[in-house]
Coordinates of C-alpha atoms in Angstrom, one line a residue:
Chain Y
M1 CA 55.0 66.8 -2.0
G2 CA 52.9 64.2 -3.7
I3 CA 50.9 64.8 -6.9
T4 CA 47.4 63.5 -7.2
R5 CA 44.6 62.8 -9.6
R6 CA 41.8 63.2 -7.1
Q7 CA 42.5 66.5 -5.4
F8 CA 41.6 69.9 -6.6
M9 CA 44.4 71.4 -8.6
R10 CA 45.1 74.9 -9.9
V11 CA 46.8 75.2 -13.2
S12 CA 49.8 77.5 -13.5
A13 CA 52.7 78.0 -15.9
A14 CA 55.2 77.6 -13.1
G15 CA 53.8 74.2 -12.1
L16 CA 54.4 72.7 -15.5
A17 CA 58.1 72.0 -15.3
A18 CA 57.6 69.9 -12.2
S19 CA 54.7 68.0 -13.7
T20 CA 54.2 64.8 -15.6
V21 CA 54.4 67.0 -18.7
G22 CA 57.7 68.5 -17.7
A23 CA 59.0 65.1 -16.6
L24 CA 58.3 63.7 -20.1
G25 CA 60.7 66.3 -21.6
F26 CA 58.5 69.3 -22.2
G27 CA 59.9 71.5 -19.5
D28 CA 59.4 74.7 -21.5
A29 CA 55.8 74.0 -22.4
G30 CA 54.4 76.1 -19.5
D31 CA 56.1 79.2 -20.5
A32 CA 55.1 78.7 -24.1
L33 CA 51.5 78.2 -23.1
A34 CA 51.6 81.2 -20.8
A35 CA 53.0 83.4 -23.6
G36 CA 50.4 82.0 -26.0
V37 CA 47.4 82.9 -23.8
R38 CA 48.7 86.3 -22.6
P39 CA 47.1 88.3 -25.4
F40 CA 43.7 86.7 -24.6
K41 CA 41.2 88.2 -22.2
L42 CA 38.9 86.1 -20.1
E43 CA 35.3 87.0 -20.6
R44 CA 32.7 86.3 -17.9
A45 CA 29.4 84.8 -19.0
T46 CA 26.4 83.3 -17.2
E47 CA 23.6 80.8 -18.0
T48 CA 20.7 81.6 -15.8
R49 CA 17.6 79.3 -15.2
N50 CA 14.2 81.0 -15.4
A51 CA 10.7 80.3 -16.6
C52 CA 9.3 81.5 -19.9
P53 CA 7.0 84.5 -19.2
Y54 CA 4.4 83.8 -21.9
C55 CA 1.9 81.1 -20.8
A56 CA 1.0 79.0 -17.9
V57 CA 3.0 76.0 -19.1
S58 CA 6.0 77.8 -17.6
C59 CA 8.7 76.1 -19.7
G60 CA 12.2 76.3 -18.3
V61 CA 14.6 78.6 -20.1
L62 CA 18.4 79.1 -20.0
I63 CA 19.3 82.8 -20.4
Y64 CA 22.8 83.3 -21.7
S65 CA 24.4 86.6 -20.9
L66 CA 27.8 88.2 -21.2
G67 CA 29.5 90.5 -18.7
D68 CA 30.3 90.8 -15.1
R69 CA 27.2 91.0 -12.9
S70 CA 29.1 91.5 -9.7
K71 CA 30.7 94.8 -10.8
N72 CA 29.2 97.9 -12.3
A73 CA 29.7 96.7 -15.8
R74 CA 26.6 96.2 -17.9
S75 CA 25.8 92.6 -18.7
E76 CA 23.9 91.8 -21.8
V77 CA 21.5 88.9 -22.6
I78 CA 22.8 87.3 -25.8
H79 CA 20.7 84.2 -26.2
V80 CA 17.7 82.3 -24.7
E81 CA 17.0 78.7 -25.2
G82 CA 14.9 75.9 -23.6
D83 CA 16.4 74.4 -20.5
P84 CA 17.3 70.8 -21.5
D85 CA 17.2 69.7 -17.8
H86 CA 13.7 71.1 -17.2
P87 CA 11.1 68.3 -16.7
V88 CA 8.3 70.3 -18.4
N89 CA 9.7 71.2 -21.7
R90 CA 13.0 69.2 -21.9
G91 CA 14.8 71.9 -23.9
T92 CA 12.0 72.7 -26.3
L93 CA 10.3 76.0 -26.7
C94 CA 7.3 77.1 -28.8
P95 CA 7.8 79.8 -31.4
R96 CA 6.8 82.5 -28.9
G97 CA 9.1 81.2 -26.2
A98 CA 11.9 80.8 -28.7
A99 CA 11.6 84.5 -29.6
V100 CA 11.7 85.6 -26.0
L101 CA 15.0 87.4 -26.5
D102 CA 13.2 89.9 -28.6
F103 CA 10.8 90.4 -25.7
V104 CA 13.8 91.1 -23.4
R105 CA 15.4 93.6 -25.8
S106 CA 12.2 95.2 -27.2
P107 CA 12.2 99.0 -27.2
N108 CA 8.6 98.8 -26.2
R109 CA 9.2 96.7 -23.2
L110 CA 7.7 98.1 -20.0
K111 CA 10.4 98.5 -17.4
Y112 CA 8.7 100.8 -14.8
P113 CA 5.1 102.0 -14.1
M114 CA 3.6 104.4 -16.6
H115 CA 0.6 106.6 -16.0
R116 CA -1.7 108.4 -18.5
K117 CA -3.5 111.1 -16.7
A118 CA -7.2 111.7 -17.4
G119 CA -7.4 113.8 -20.5
S120 CA -3.8 113.4 -21.5
D121 CA -2.7 111.7 -24.7
K122 CA 0.6 110.3 -23.5
F123 CA 2.0 108.0 -20.8
E124 CA 4.5 109.4 -18.2
R125 CA 6.9 107.5 -16.0
V126 CA 5.8 107.5 -12.3
S127 CA 7.2 106.0 -9.1
W128 CA 6.2 102.6 -7.8
D129 CA 4.8 104.3 -4.7
F130 CA 2.6 106.5 -6.8
A131 CA 1.4 103.5 -8.9
M132 CA 0.6 101.4 -5.9
D133 CA -1.3 104.3 -4.2
R134 CA -3.2 105.0 -7.3
I135 CA -4.2 101.4 -8.0
A136 CA -5.2 100.9 -4.4
R137 CA -7.3 104.1 -4.5
L138 CA -9.1 103.1 -7.6
M139 CA -9.7 99.5 -6.4
K140 CA -11.1 100.8 -3.1
D141 CA -13.4 103.3 -4.8
D142 CA -14.6 100.7 -7.3
R143 CA -15.2 98.1 -4.6
D144 CA -17.0 100.6 -2.3
K145 CA -19.3 101.3 -5.2
N146 CA -19.9 97.9 -6.7
F147 CA -19.5 95.3 -3.9
V148 CA -22.4 92.9 -3.7
A149 CA -23.0 91.6 -0.2
K150 CA -26.3 89.8 -0.8
N151 CA -28.0 88.7 -3.9
R152 CA -31.6 89.3 -4.9
D153 CA -32.8 86.4 -2.7
G154 CA -31.0 87.8 0.4
V155 CA -28.3 85.1 0.3
T156 CA -24.8 86.4 1.4
V157 CA -22.5 86.3 -1.6
N158 CA -19.8 89.0 -0.9
R159 CA -18.7 89.4 -4.5
W160 CA -17.0 92.1 -6.4
V161 CA -17.4 91.5 -10.1
S162 CA -16.6 94.9 -11.6
T163 CA -12.8 94.3 -11.1
G164 CA -10.8 91.4 -12.4
F165 CA -7.3 90.3 -11.2
F166 CA -4.7 89.0 -13.6
G167 CA -1.6 87.4 -12.0
T168 CA 1.3 86.0 -14.0
S169 CA 1.6 82.7 -15.7
S170 CA 5.0 82.0 -14.1
Q171 CA 4.2 82.4 -10.5
S172 CA 5.7 80.2 -7.8
N173 CA 3.4 78.4 -5.4
E174 CA 3.9 81.1 -2.8
A175 CA 3.1 84.0 -5.1
G176 CA 0.1 82.0 -6.4
Y177 CA -1.2 81.5 -2.9
L178 CA -0.9 85.2 -2.1
T179 CA -2.6 86.2 -5.3
Y180 CA -5.4 83.9 -4.6
K181 CA -5.8 85.0 -1.0
L182 CA -5.8 88.7 -1.9
A183 CA -8.3 88.4 -4.7
R184 CA -10.7 86.1 -2.9
A185 CA -10.5 88.1 0.3
T186 CA -11.7 91.2 -1.5
G187 CA -14.5 89.3 -3.3
I188 CA -13.0 89.4 -6.8
L189 CA -14.3 86.5 -8.9
G190 CA -12.5 87.3 -12.1
L191 CA -9.1 85.9 -11.2
E192 CA -6.6 84.3 -13.5
N193 CA -3.2 83.1 -12.6
Q194 CA -0.9 80.1 -12.5
A195 CA -2.5 78.7 -9.3
R196 CA -5.7 78.1 -11.2
I197 CA -4.2 75.3 -13.2
Chain B
M1 CA 0.9 61.1 -22.3
V2 CA 3.0 59.0 -24.6
P3 CA 1.3 55.7 -25.5
A4 CA 3.0 52.6 -24.2
G5 CA 5.8 51.5 -26.5
S6 CA 5.9 54.5 -28.7
R7 CA 8.9 55.9 -27.0
E8 CA 10.9 52.8 -27.7
A9 CA 9.7 52.9 -31.3
L10 CA 10.8 56.5 -31.6
S11 CA 14.2 55.9 -30.1
E12 CA 15.1 53.3 -32.7
R13 CA 18.2 55.2 -33.8
S14 CA 20.0 53.0 -36.3
T15 CA 18.8 54.8 -39.4
F16 CA 19.5 58.3 -38.2
P17 CA 22.7 60.1 -38.8
S18 CA 24.8 60.6 -35.6
T19 CA 27.9 62.3 -34.5
G20 CA 30.9 60.7 -32.8
F21 CA 29.2 60.5 -29.4
G22 CA 26.1 58.9 -30.8
E23 CA 24.0 62.1 -30.5
G24 CA 21.3 61.5 -33.2
T25 CA 21.0 64.6 -35.3
L26 CA 17.5 63.8 -36.5
G27 CA 14.3 62.6 -35.1
D28 CA 15.5 61.6 -31.6
V29 CA 13.3 61.6 -28.5
A30 CA 13.8 64.3 -25.9
D31 CA 15.6 61.9 -23.6
S32 CA 19.3 61.2 -23.9
E33 CA 21.0 58.4 -22.1
A34 CA 21.8 58.9 -18.5
I35 CA 24.9 56.7 -18.9
R36 CA 26.8 56.2 -22.2
L37 CA 29.4 53.5 -22.2
P38 CA 32.5 53.8 -24.3
D39 CA 32.7 52.3 -27.8
L40 CA 35.9 50.2 -27.9
A41 CA 36.1 50.4 -31.7
V42 CA 36.8 54.1 -31.8
V43 CA 37.4 55.4 -28.3
F44 CA 41.1 55.9 -28.4
S45 CA 41.5 56.3 -32.2
R46 CA 39.1 59.2 -32.2
R47 CA 41.1 60.7 -29.4
A48 CA 44.3 60.2 -31.4
E49 CA 42.8 61.7 -34.5
R50 CA 41.6 64.8 -32.6
L51 CA 44.9 65.3 -30.9
S52 CA 46.7 65.1 -34.2
A53 CA 44.3 67.6 -35.7
L54 CA 44.8 70.0 -32.8
A55 CA 48.6 69.7 -32.6
P56 CA 49.8 71.8 -35.6
G57 CA 50.8 75.3 -34.5
H58 CA 49.7 74.7 -30.9
E59 CA 52.0 76.0 -28.1
L60 CA 52.1 72.4 -26.8
E61 CA 52.4 70.8 -30.2
A62 CA 55.1 68.3 -29.2
F63 CA 53.2 67.3 -26.1
L64 CA 50.0 66.8 -28.1
R65 CA 51.8 64.7 -30.7
L66 CA 53.1 62.5 -27.9
M67 CA 49.6 62.2 -26.5
A68 CA 48.3 61.3 -30.0
A69 CA 50.9 58.6 -30.3
L70 CA 50.0 57.4 -26.9
A71 CA 46.3 57.2 -27.8
T72 CA 47.1 55.4 -31.0
A73 CA 49.1 52.8 -28.9
Q74 CA 46.2 52.6 -26.5
Q75 CA 43.8 51.7 -29.3
A76 CA 46.2 49.1 -30.6
S77 CA 46.6 47.6 -27.2
L78 CA 42.8 47.0 -27.0
S79 CA 43.1 44.1 -29.4
G80 CA 44.7 41.0 -28.0
L81 CA 44.2 41.8 -24.3
P82 CA 43.9 38.7 -22.1
P83 CA 40.4 38.0 -20.7
G84 CA 39.8 40.0 -17.6
T85 CA 37.4 39.8 -14.7
L86 CA 34.2 41.8 -14.2
P87 CA 31.8 41.9 -11.3
A88 CA 28.7 39.8 -11.8
S89 CA 25.7 41.5 -13.4
S90 CA 23.6 41.3 -10.2
E91 CA 26.5 42.7 -8.2
V92 CA 26.8 45.7 -10.5
A93 CA 23.1 46.3 -10.3
A94 CA 23.1 46.1 -6.5
M95 CA 26.0 48.6 -6.2
R96 CA 24.3 51.1 -8.6
R97 CA 21.1 50.8 -6.7
S98 CA 22.9 52.0 -3.6
G99 CA 24.6 54.8 -5.5
R100 CA 28.1 53.2 -5.6
S101 CA 30.4 52.7 -8.5
P102 CA 30.9 49.1 -9.5
L103 CA 34.4 49.5 -11.0
D104 CA 35.8 51.8 -8.3
P105 CA 39.5 51.1 -8.6
V106 CA 40.2 51.9 -5.0
S107 CA 37.7 49.5 -3.5
A108 CA 37.6 46.8 -6.2
G109 CA 40.5 44.6 -7.0
R110 CA 42.6 44.8 -10.2
D111 CA 43.6 42.0 -12.5
A112 CA 46.7 41.9 -14.7
T113 CA 44.9 43.2 -17.8
W114 CA 46.4 46.7 -17.5
R115 CA 50.0 45.3 -17.4
A116 CA 49.3 43.5 -20.6
A117 CA 48.0 46.8 -22.0
L118 CA 51.1 48.6 -20.7
D119 CA 53.4 46.1 -22.5
R120 CA 51.5 46.6 -25.7
I121 CA 51.6 50.4 -25.4
I122 CA 55.4 50.3 -24.7
E123 CA 55.8 48.0 -27.7
T124 CA 53.7 49.9 -30.2
I125 CA 54.1 53.6 -29.3
D126 CA 55.7 55.7 -32.0
R127 CA 59.1 56.5 -30.5
S128 CA 59.9 59.2 -33.1
V129 CA 57.7 61.7 -31.3
L130 CA 59.1 60.9 -27.8
P131 CA 61.6 63.4 -26.4
E132 CA 64.7 61.9 -24.8
P133 CA 63.3 61.7 -21.2
A134 CA 60.1 60.1 -22.4
R135 CA 62.1 57.5 -24.4
A136 CA 64.2 56.7 -21.4
T137 CA 61.0 56.3 -19.3
V138 CA 59.5 53.9 -21.8
A139 CA 62.7 51.9 -21.9
S140 CA 62.9 51.7 -18.1
L141 CA 59.2 50.7 -17.8
A142 CA 59.9 47.8 -20.1
Q143 CA 62.4 46.5 -17.4
T144 CA 60.3 47.3 -14.3
P145 CA 59.1 44.3 -12.3
P146 CA 55.4 43.8 -12.0
A147 CA 55.3 44.4 -8.3
V148 CA 56.8 47.9 -8.7
L149 CA 54.3 48.6 -11.5
E150 CA 51.4 47.5 -9.3
A151 CA 52.6 49.8 -6.5
M152 CA 52.9 52.6 -9.0
A153 CA 49.3 52.0 -10.2
D154 CA 48.1 51.9 -6.6
R155 CA 49.7 55.2 -5.9
F156 CA 48.2 56.7 -9.1
L157 CA 44.7 55.4 -8.4
S158 CA 44.6 56.4 -4.8
G159 CA 46.0 59.8 -5.6
E160 CA 49.5 60.0 -4.2
V161 CA 52.0 59.9 -7.0
E162 CA 55.6 60.3 -6.1
R163 CA 57.7 62.9 -7.9
K164 CA 60.1 60.4 -9.2
D165 CA 57.3 58.5 -11.0
A166 CA 56.1 61.7 -12.7
A167 CA 57.1 60.6 -16.2
A168 CA 56.3 56.9 -15.8
V169 CA 52.9 57.5 -14.4
T170 CA 51.7 58.9 -17.7
F171 CA 52.1 55.5 -19.3
V172 CA 50.7 53.7 -16.2
A173 CA 47.7 55.9 -16.4
A174 CA 47.3 55.2 -20.1
A175 CA 47.4 51.5 -19.5
L176 CA 44.9 51.7 -16.6
Q177 CA 42.6 53.7 -18.9
V178 CA 42.7 50.9 -21.5
A179 CA 41.8 48.2 -18.9
W180 CA 39.0 50.3 -17.3
T181 CA 37.6 51.4 -20.6
R182 CA 37.4 47.8 -21.7
M183 CA 35.7 46.8 -18.5
A184 CA 33.2 49.7 -18.7
A185 CA 32.4 48.8 -22.3
L186 CA 31.6 45.3 -21.3
L187 CA 29.1 46.2 -18.6
D188 CA 25.4 45.9 -19.3
K189 CA 23.7 49.2 -19.5
A190 CA 20.5 47.8 -18.0
D191 CA 22.4 47.0 -14.8
L192 CA 23.6 50.6 -14.4
A193 CA 20.2 52.2 -14.3
S194 CA 19.8 53.8 -10.9
D195 CA 17.6 56.3 -9.1
A196 CA 20.5 57.5 -7.0
P197 CA 21.1 61.2 -7.3
E198 CA 23.4 62.3 -10.1
T199 CA 27.0 62.8 -9.1
G200 CA 30.0 64.7 -10.4
T201 CA 32.1 61.5 -10.3
C202 CA 31.8 58.6 -12.7
P203 CA 28.9 56.2 -11.9
V204 CA 31.0 53.3 -13.2
C205 CA 34.4 53.9 -11.7
A206 CA 34.0 56.9 -9.3
S207 CA 36.9 58.8 -11.0
P208 CA 36.7 62.5 -11.6
S209 CA 35.4 63.8 -14.9
V210 CA 37.8 65.3 -17.4
A211 CA 35.3 67.6 -19.1
G212 CA 31.7 68.1 -19.9
I213 CA 30.1 68.1 -23.4
V214 CA 26.9 69.8 -24.2
S215 CA 25.2 68.2 -27.1
P216 CA 23.7 70.4 -29.8
G217 CA 20.3 71.8 -29.0
G218 CA 17.5 71.5 -31.5
T219 CA 16.3 67.9 -31.6
K220 CA 18.9 66.8 -29.0
F221 CA 17.9 69.1 -26.3
G222 CA 21.4 70.2 -25.2
H223 CA 22.1 67.9 -22.2
R224 CA 25.5 67.9 -20.6
H225 CA 27.4 64.7 -20.3
L226 CA 30.5 64.5 -18.1
H227 CA 33.3 62.3 -19.4
C228 CA 35.2 60.0 -17.1
S229 CA 39.0 60.5 -16.9
L230 CA 39.6 56.8 -16.4
C231 CA 37.0 54.6 -18.1
A232 CA 35.7 57.0 -20.8
T233 CA 32.1 56.5 -19.7
A234 CA 29.9 59.6 -20.1
W235 CA 27.0 60.4 -17.8
R236 CA 24.4 63.1 -17.8
Y237 CA 24.7 65.9 -15.3
V238 CA 22.4 68.9 -15.0
R239 CA 23.9 72.0 -16.7
V240 CA 24.9 75.2 -14.8
R241 CA 25.5 73.1 -11.7
C242 CA 28.9 72.8 -10.0
I243 CA 30.2 69.2 -10.6
H244 CA 32.2 69.4 -7.4
C245 CA 29.8 70.6 -4.8
G246 CA 26.5 70.4 -6.6
S247 CA 25.6 74.0 -6.0
T248 CA 23.6 76.0 -8.6
D249 CA 23.8 79.2 -6.7
K250 CA 26.8 81.1 -7.9
V251 CA 27.9 79.4 -11.1
S252 CA 29.3 81.6 -13.8
F253 CA 31.4 80.9 -16.9
R254 CA 34.8 82.1 -18.1
Q255 CA 35.7 82.0 -21.8
F256 CA 38.2 83.5 -24.2
A257 CA 36.7 86.6 -25.6
G258 CA 34.9 85.6 -28.8
A259 CA 35.5 81.9 -28.5
S260 CA 32.4 80.1 -27.1
F261 CA 33.0 76.4 -27.8
V262 CA 34.7 75.9 -24.5
R263 CA 33.9 77.5 -21.2
A264 CA 35.0 77.0 -17.7
E265 CA 32.1 76.6 -15.4
C266 CA 33.2 78.2 -12.2
C267 CA 31.5 77.9 -8.8
E268 CA 32.0 80.8 -6.4
K269 CA 30.9 78.6 -3.5
C270 CA 33.6 75.9 -3.6
H271 CA 36.0 77.7 -6.0
G272 CA 36.1 74.7 -8.3
Y273 CA 35.5 74.7 -12.0
S274 CA 35.1 72.3 -14.8
K275 CA 35.3 72.7 -18.6
V276 CA 32.2 72.6 -20.8
F277 CA 32.5 72.0 -24.5
Y278 CA 29.6 72.9 -26.8
L279 CA 29.2 70.6 -29.7
D280 CA 27.0 73.2 -31.4
H281 CA 30.1 75.2 -32.0
A282 CA 32.7 72.5 -32.7
K283 CA 31.5 69.1 -33.9
P284 CA 34.7 67.0 -33.6
V285 CA 35.3 67.8 -30.0
E286 CA 36.8 64.9 -28.0
P287 CA 36.8 65.6 -24.2
F288 CA 40.3 64.3 -23.4
A289 CA 42.0 65.8 -26.4
D290 CA 40.3 69.1 -26.2
D291 CA 40.9 69.3 -22.5
L292 CA 44.7 69.0 -23.1
A293 CA 44.6 71.4 -26.0
S294 CA 42.7 74.1 -24.0
L295 CA 45.1 74.1 -21.0
G296 CA 45.7 77.8 -21.7
L297 CA 42.1 78.5 -20.5
D298 CA 42.9 76.6 -17.3
M299 CA 45.9 78.9 -16.8
L300 CA 43.8 82.0 -16.9
V301 CA 41.0 80.6 -14.9
G302 CA 43.6 79.4 -12.3
E303 CA 44.8 82.9 -12.0
E304 CA 41.3 83.9 -10.9
G305 CA 41.6 81.5 -8.1
F306 CA 39.6 78.5 -9.3
S307 CA 40.8 74.8 -9.2
R308 CA 39.8 71.7 -11.1
A309 CA 40.0 68.0 -11.0
P310 CA 43.2 67.2 -12.9
N311 CA 43.5 65.5 -16.3
P312 CA 45.4 62.2 -15.6
F313 CA 48.1 63.2 -18.1
V314 CA 48.9 66.6 -16.6
I315 CA 48.8 65.8 -12.9
G316 CA 51.3 67.9 -11.0
M317 CA 51.1 70.6 -13.7
M318 CA 48.5 71.9 -11.3
E319 CA 49.8 73.2 -8.0
R320 CA 48.0 71.9 -5.0
S321 CA 45.4 74.5 -4.2
Q322 CA 44.9 75.9 -0.7
E323 CA 41.2 74.8 -0.4

């Protein structure tokens, strides 16, 4: 069997004796190394690309986390920094973006829909289905009540100005397209999202 | 928009403090070089220094000391090399424009520079750190006829080293490194600019990378540079992207619990990995030296089924993988 500098190789203690290292006279190096690393545990970590959630500049961020995402073990975000390879921010972040880790870990962070019933003084967790139905119901009621088909001069305007729509600053093209279509189709004028820029 | 000329004015770096790899630590622009050529004055001596610093108490102490002696001899051999040959500036530029590597040792010819380097290495290497088999190898290399040496170099460069050459090939590789590092250092950076997509192999000599180094963040924006295993050129490569297959999909890292200055960037798609060193956590990192000193990490990552491009001084230590 030949040995090569170009092919993929897998490192092992057993391979050492038959290697260039072994041939130079360090035949026992592999076993020594294996014994040396035995007490250590390998830790799994990830660096994930994402976009900063704060403003419409959408700076690229690298999110460092520890832990095995493929198993049931909990992984933990440990650090967030600007993505040096991102063409928009080239690794930089503004003070808000640089503090985005606190946003991730904030005890006040909203992780599921919450609902405050009329007359109640506290929010309660609700299901997504409930939240969607409720929002749709309220939007429909409001639109039925306030939709303006024609203005004073009888010109068709089809507008609905009593409701506004706020998308996110980090939308992709596709999500921006859908947001725009939905809002404009219902007649909403007060629309703000990434696709405006 | 940056006004014309201001970027050049900003990137005037001579007055700013810098680390061993030329990363400015102050006032640099958000743009690090796409290709960084080796600095002949320090390339091997820095490596030798780092190896000597890593050796005490290491499981591979004797091996690292031999490598340090070898790097010292490599540095010494750089002075007094005969003039060599280089492709013309226009040729280099044309090859880069089409995405090829101008000093690819397999396609380009090879002059006798490396044999002069080998003679110097054999002559100057500190024999007191060589174990008996290595000493015998050095002695026999001094007697080996040029034609046999050339054949050995061919086999190393094309990737089929014979088992009987295993010890000798270390010194052959070291001499080839000297020759290629000098050639790379003499290239004109302007000729190397290219719009060709970034690759995981060296843009100068097409050799595999030995490790990647992420510069400190802050003013230097944490780019990763891969370091060539043959010509010591460094080139920028997007982080969290497999250097073997270019995938960004399923890349994750393995590290020793608690130690974060070196990580193995593993790709679940091609089951390849490469090492990444973070200068933030360890300033004096030298890619070659630290790769050798962190072979223990390779061992554990190998057990998880990942493979790498070999370090030229430990070929064969790695078993040929099934992929």
